[in-house]
Coordinates of C-alpha atoms in Angstrom, one line a residue:
M1 CA -16.5 -40.9 16.6
E2 CA -17.6 -38.9 13.5
A3 CA -17.7 -42.1 11.5
S4 CA -19.9 -43.8 14.2
E5 CA -22.3 -40.8 14.2
A6 CA -22.5 -40.9 10.4
Q7 CA -23.2 -44.6 10.4
S8 CA -25.9 -44.0 13.1
M9 CA -27.5 -41.3 10.9
N10 CA -27.5 -43.6 7.9
V11 CA -29.3 -46.3 9.8
R12 CA -31.8 -43.7 11.1
E13 CA -32.4 -42.4 7.6
Q14 CA -32.9 -45.9 6.2
F15 CA -35.3 -47.1 8.9
G16 CA -36.7 -44.0 10.6
N17 CA -38.3 -44.6 14.0
I18 CA -39.4 -48.2 13.1
D19 CA -40.7 -50.3 16.0
I20 CA -37.8 -52.4 17.2
Y21 CA -39.9 -55.6 17.1
L22 CA -41.0 -54.9 13.6
F23 CA -37.3 -54.4 12.7
D24 CA -36.7 -57.9 14.3
Q25 CA -39.2 -59.4 11.7
L26 CA -37.1 -57.8 8.9
L27 CA -33.9 -59.3 10.4
K28 CA -35.6 -62.7 10.5
G29 CA -36.5 -62.5 6.9
R30 CA -40.3 -62.7 7.4
I31 CA -40.8 -59.4 5.6
A32 CA -38.9 -59.1 2.3
P33 CA -38.9 -57.1 -0.9
G34 CA -41.6 -58.1 -3.3
M35 CA -44.2 -58.6 -0.6
R36 CA -47.4 -56.6 -0.5
V37 CA -47.5 -54.9 2.9
L38 CA -50.3 -53.1 4.6
D39 CA -49.9 -50.8 7.6
A40 CA -53.3 -50.8 9.2
G41 CA -53.4 -47.8 11.5
C42 CA -50.3 -46.2 10.0
G43 CA -50.3 -42.9 11.9
N44 CA -47.7 -40.5 10.5
G45 CA -45.8 -43.4 8.9
R46 CA -43.1 -44.0 11.5
N47 CA -42.8 -47.7 10.5
L48 CA -42.9 -47.1 6.7
V49 CA -39.5 -45.3 6.0
H50 CA -37.6 -48.5 5.1
F51 CA -40.5 -49.9 3.0
L52 CA -40.7 -46.7 1.1
H53 CA -36.9 -46.5 0.5
E54 CA -36.8 -50.1 -0.7
G55 CA -39.8 -49.8 -3.0
Y56 CA -42.1 -52.4 -1.3
D57 CA -45.6 -52.8 -2.6
L58 CA -46.8 -50.7 0.2
W59 CA -50.4 -49.8 1.3
A60 CA -51.7 -48.0 4.4
V61 CA -54.9 -46.9 6.1
D62 CA -55.7 -44.7 9.0
R63 CA -58.9 -43.1 10.3
S64 CA -57.1 -39.7 10.6
A65 CA -57.1 -37.5 7.5
A66 CA -54.0 -35.7 8.8
A67 CA -52.1 -39.0 9.3
V68 CA -52.9 -40.2 5.8
E69 CA -51.8 -36.9 4.2
A70 CA -48.6 -37.2 6.2
V71 CA -47.9 -40.6 4.8
R72 CA -48.7 -39.5 1.3
A73 CA -46.2 -36.6 1.7
L74 CA -43.6 -39.1 3.1
A75 CA -44.1 -41.3 0.1
R76 CA -43.6 -38.4 -2.3
E77 CA -40.3 -37.6 -0.4
L78 CA -38.9 -41.1 -0.1
A79 CA -40.3 -43.5 -2.7
P80 CA -38.0 -44.2 -5.6
D81 CA -39.0 -42.8 -9.0
G82 CA -42.4 -41.5 -7.9
E83 CA -43.6 -45.1 -7.5
F84 CA -46.6 -44.3 -5.3
F85 CA -48.3 -41.7 -7.5
P86 CA -51.2 -41.3 -7.3
S87 CA -50.9 -42.1 -3.6
E88 CA -54.6 -41.6 -2.9
E89 CA -55.4 -45.2 -3.9
R90 CA -52.6 -46.7 -1.8
F91 CA -52.9 -44.6 1.4
R92 CA -56.5 -44.4 2.4
M93 CA -58.5 -42.8 5.2
E94 CA -60.4 -45.8 6.5
P95 CA -61.1 -47.4 9.9
V96 CA -59.2 -50.6 10.6
E97 CA -62.5 -52.5 11.3
K98 CA -64.0 -51.6 7.9
M99 CA -61.3 -51.6 5.1
S100 CA -62.2 -51.5 1.4
F101 CA -59.5 -54.1 0.3
A102 CA -60.5 -57.4 -1.1
N103 CA -60.0 -60.7 0.8
D104 CA -56.5 -62.2 0.8
T105 CA -54.7 -59.2 -0.5
F106 CA -51.6 -58.7 1.6
D107 CA -48.5 -60.8 2.4
V108 CA -47.9 -58.8 5.6
V109 CA -50.3 -56.8 7.7
I110 CA -48.8 -54.5 10.4
S111 CA -50.9 -53.3 13.3
C112 CA -48.6 -51.3 15.6
A113 CA -50.1 -49.6 18.6
V114 CA -53.6 -49.7 17.2
L115 CA -55.6 -52.6 18.7
H116 CA -55.5 -51.1 22.2
F117 CA -57.7 -48.3 21.0
A118 CA -60.6 -50.7 20.7
E119 CA -63.7 -49.4 22.5
S120 CA -64.7 -52.9 23.7
E121 CA -63.9 -56.6 23.2
T122 CA -66.4 -56.7 20.3
H123 CA -64.6 -53.8 18.6
F124 CA -61.3 -55.5 19.2
Q125 CA -62.5 -58.7 17.6
Q126 CA -63.9 -56.7 14.6
M127 CA -60.5 -55.1 14.0
V128 CA -58.7 -58.4 14.3
S129 CA -61.1 -60.1 11.9
E130 CA -60.7 -57.4 9.3
L131 CA -56.9 -57.6 9.6
W132 CA -57.2 -61.4 9.1
R133 CA -59.6 -61.0 6.2
V134 CA -57.3 -59.0 4.0
L135 CA -54.2 -61.1 4.9
K136 CA -53.3 -63.8 2.3
P137 CA -53.0 -67.4 3.4
G138 CA -49.4 -67.9 4.4
G139 CA -49.2 -64.3 5.3
L140 CA -47.8 -62.6 8.5
L141 CA -49.8 -60.5 10.9
F142 CA -47.6 -58.4 13.1
A143 CA -49.3 -56.7 16.0
R144 CA -48.0 -54.6 19.0
L145 CA -50.6 -53.7 21.6
A146 CA -51.0 -52.7 25.2
S147 CA -51.4 -55.5 27.8
G148 CA -52.2 -55.7 31.4
E149 CA -49.8 -58.5 32.1
G150 CA -47.8 -57.7 35.2
L151 CA -49.9 -54.6 35.9
E152 CA -52.9 -56.2 37.4
D153 CA -52.7 -54.3 40.7
R154 CA -51.9 -51.0 39.1
I155 CA -54.7 -50.6 36.5
R156 CA -58.2 -49.3 37.1
P157 CA -61.1 -50.9 35.1
L158 CA -63.4 -48.8 33.1
G159 CA -65.5 -51.6 31.7
G160 CA -65.6 -53.3 28.3
G161 CA -62.0 -54.4 28.6
R162 CA -60.7 -50.8 28.9
Y163 CA -58.5 -49.6 31.8
V164 CA -56.7 -46.6 33.1
L165 CA -53.0 -47.3 33.1
P166 CA -50.5 -46.1 35.7
D167 CA -49.3 -43.5 33.2
G168 CA -52.8 -42.0 33.0
S169 CA -53.7 -43.2 29.5
E170 CA -56.8 -45.2 28.8
R171 CA -56.5 -48.4 26.8
F172 CA -58.2 -51.7 25.8
L173 CA -56.0 -54.3 27.4
A174 CA -55.7 -57.8 25.8
D175 CA -54.1 -60.4 28.1
S176 CA -52.5 -63.6 26.8
G177 CA -55.7 -65.6 27.3
L178 CA -57.6 -63.3 25.0
L179 CA -54.9 -63.3 22.4
E180 CA -54.7 -67.1 22.5
R181 CA -58.4 -67.5 22.2
T182 CA -58.5 -65.0 19.3
A183 CA -55.7 -66.8 17.5
E184 CA -57.5 -70.2 17.9
K185 CA -60.7 -68.7 16.6
H186 CA -59.0 -67.8 13.4
H187 CA -57.0 -71.0 13.2
A188 CA -53.8 -68.9 13.3
L189 CA -50.3 -70.3 13.6
Q190 CA -48.2 -68.6 16.2
V191 CA -45.0 -67.6 14.6
E192 CA -43.2 -67.0 17.9
P193 CA -44.1 -66.8 21.6
L194 CA -45.9 -63.8 22.9
K195 CA -43.4 -61.1 24.1
T196 CA -44.5 -58.5 26.7
V197 CA -42.3 -55.6 27.8
N198 CA -43.0 -53.8 31.0
V199 CA -42.0 -50.1 30.8
E200 CA -41.2 -49.0 34.4
N201 CA -44.5 -50.4 35.6
L202 CA -46.3 -47.6 33.7
R203 CA -47.5 -49.7 30.8
C204 CA -46.9 -53.0 29.0
M205 CA -46.7 -53.8 25.3
T206 CA -47.1 -57.2 23.8
T207 CA -45.8 -58.4 20.4
W208 CA -48.2 -60.8 18.7
C209 CA -47.0 -62.5 15.5
L210 CA -49.4 -64.9 13.6
K211 CA -49.3 -66.7 10.3
K212 CA -52.5 -67.3 8.3
P213 CA -52.7 -71.0 7.4
H214 CA -53.6 -72.5 4.0
I215 CA -57.0 -74.0 5.0
L216 CA -58.9 -76.2 2.5
F217 CA -62.6 -76.4 3.0
F218 CA -64.3 -79.6 1.9
D219 CA -67.9 -80.5 1.4
P220 CA -69.2 -82.6 4.3
I221 CA -68.3 -86.3 3.9
E222 CA -72.0 -87.4 3.9
E223 CA -72.7 -85.0 1.0
R224 CA -69.7 -86.1 -1.0
S225 CA -70.6 -89.8 -0.6
E226 CA -74.2 -89.5 -1.8
E227 CA -74.8 -90.6 -5.3
R228 CA -77.9 -89.8 -7.4
L229 CA -79.8 -93.0 -8.2
P230 CA -81.2 -93.6 -11.7
E231 CA -84.8 -92.8 -12.2
G232 CA -87.1 -95.6 -11.2
T233 CA -84.6 -97.2 -8.9
G234 CA -85.9 -97.5 -5.3
E235 CA -83.7 -97.0 -2.3
T236 CA -82.5 -100.1 -0.6
D237 CA -82.0 -100.9 3.1
E238 CA -78.8 -102.3 4.5
T239 CA -79.5 -105.8 3.3
G240 CA -79.9 -104.7 -0.3
T241 CA -83.6 -105.4 -0.5
E242 CA -86.1 -102.7 -1.5
G243 CA -87.5 -100.9 1.5

């Protein structure tokens, strides 16, 4: 029994209170050492313990100054060899919808219990677009967010896609249709089917995993096919005679 408790403690120390569905992505090998990882809306860092222990190239943002300072303190405690000093550059106080990172920066972007704080569908789309902007082609977007799936007769609309849930909280709720339309808008590849968990009919949480494709943009065919004619050469019609 003591050995079992010790083993449990070792797992807890290694992974902290990581979201179980994010842990699932680790088990499936979709997040691995050497990847550059962003936690967008990191809170106090509940999902970052393992990444700090293992020395991932880790970055995080949150609009809360207290949350960012908590993550900086966690990094000072857990990161090997003071890897994240100075931590001000890596752990930033920024809103998810307006981050200061360059395009195509991260191999993995985590958005856990963040998108359902959108104030409207427009705000939701702004946040998703920003997550997508900083994700590298071939990268993974992992999102967990509240959903109204299965609670349709238990939620009260407030307008703008926001609802009062049976547990009394107010959330922006994205149903499967909205998530599918949003993924299509960004040409996203669905890594696995949407998974929604109903918690005692009080709230539902959906796991949304997308891969950013490698998209090549070409000039329009008609522009590529045009050739500059030598000076003094007249255009010809379809028969080859001068028009």
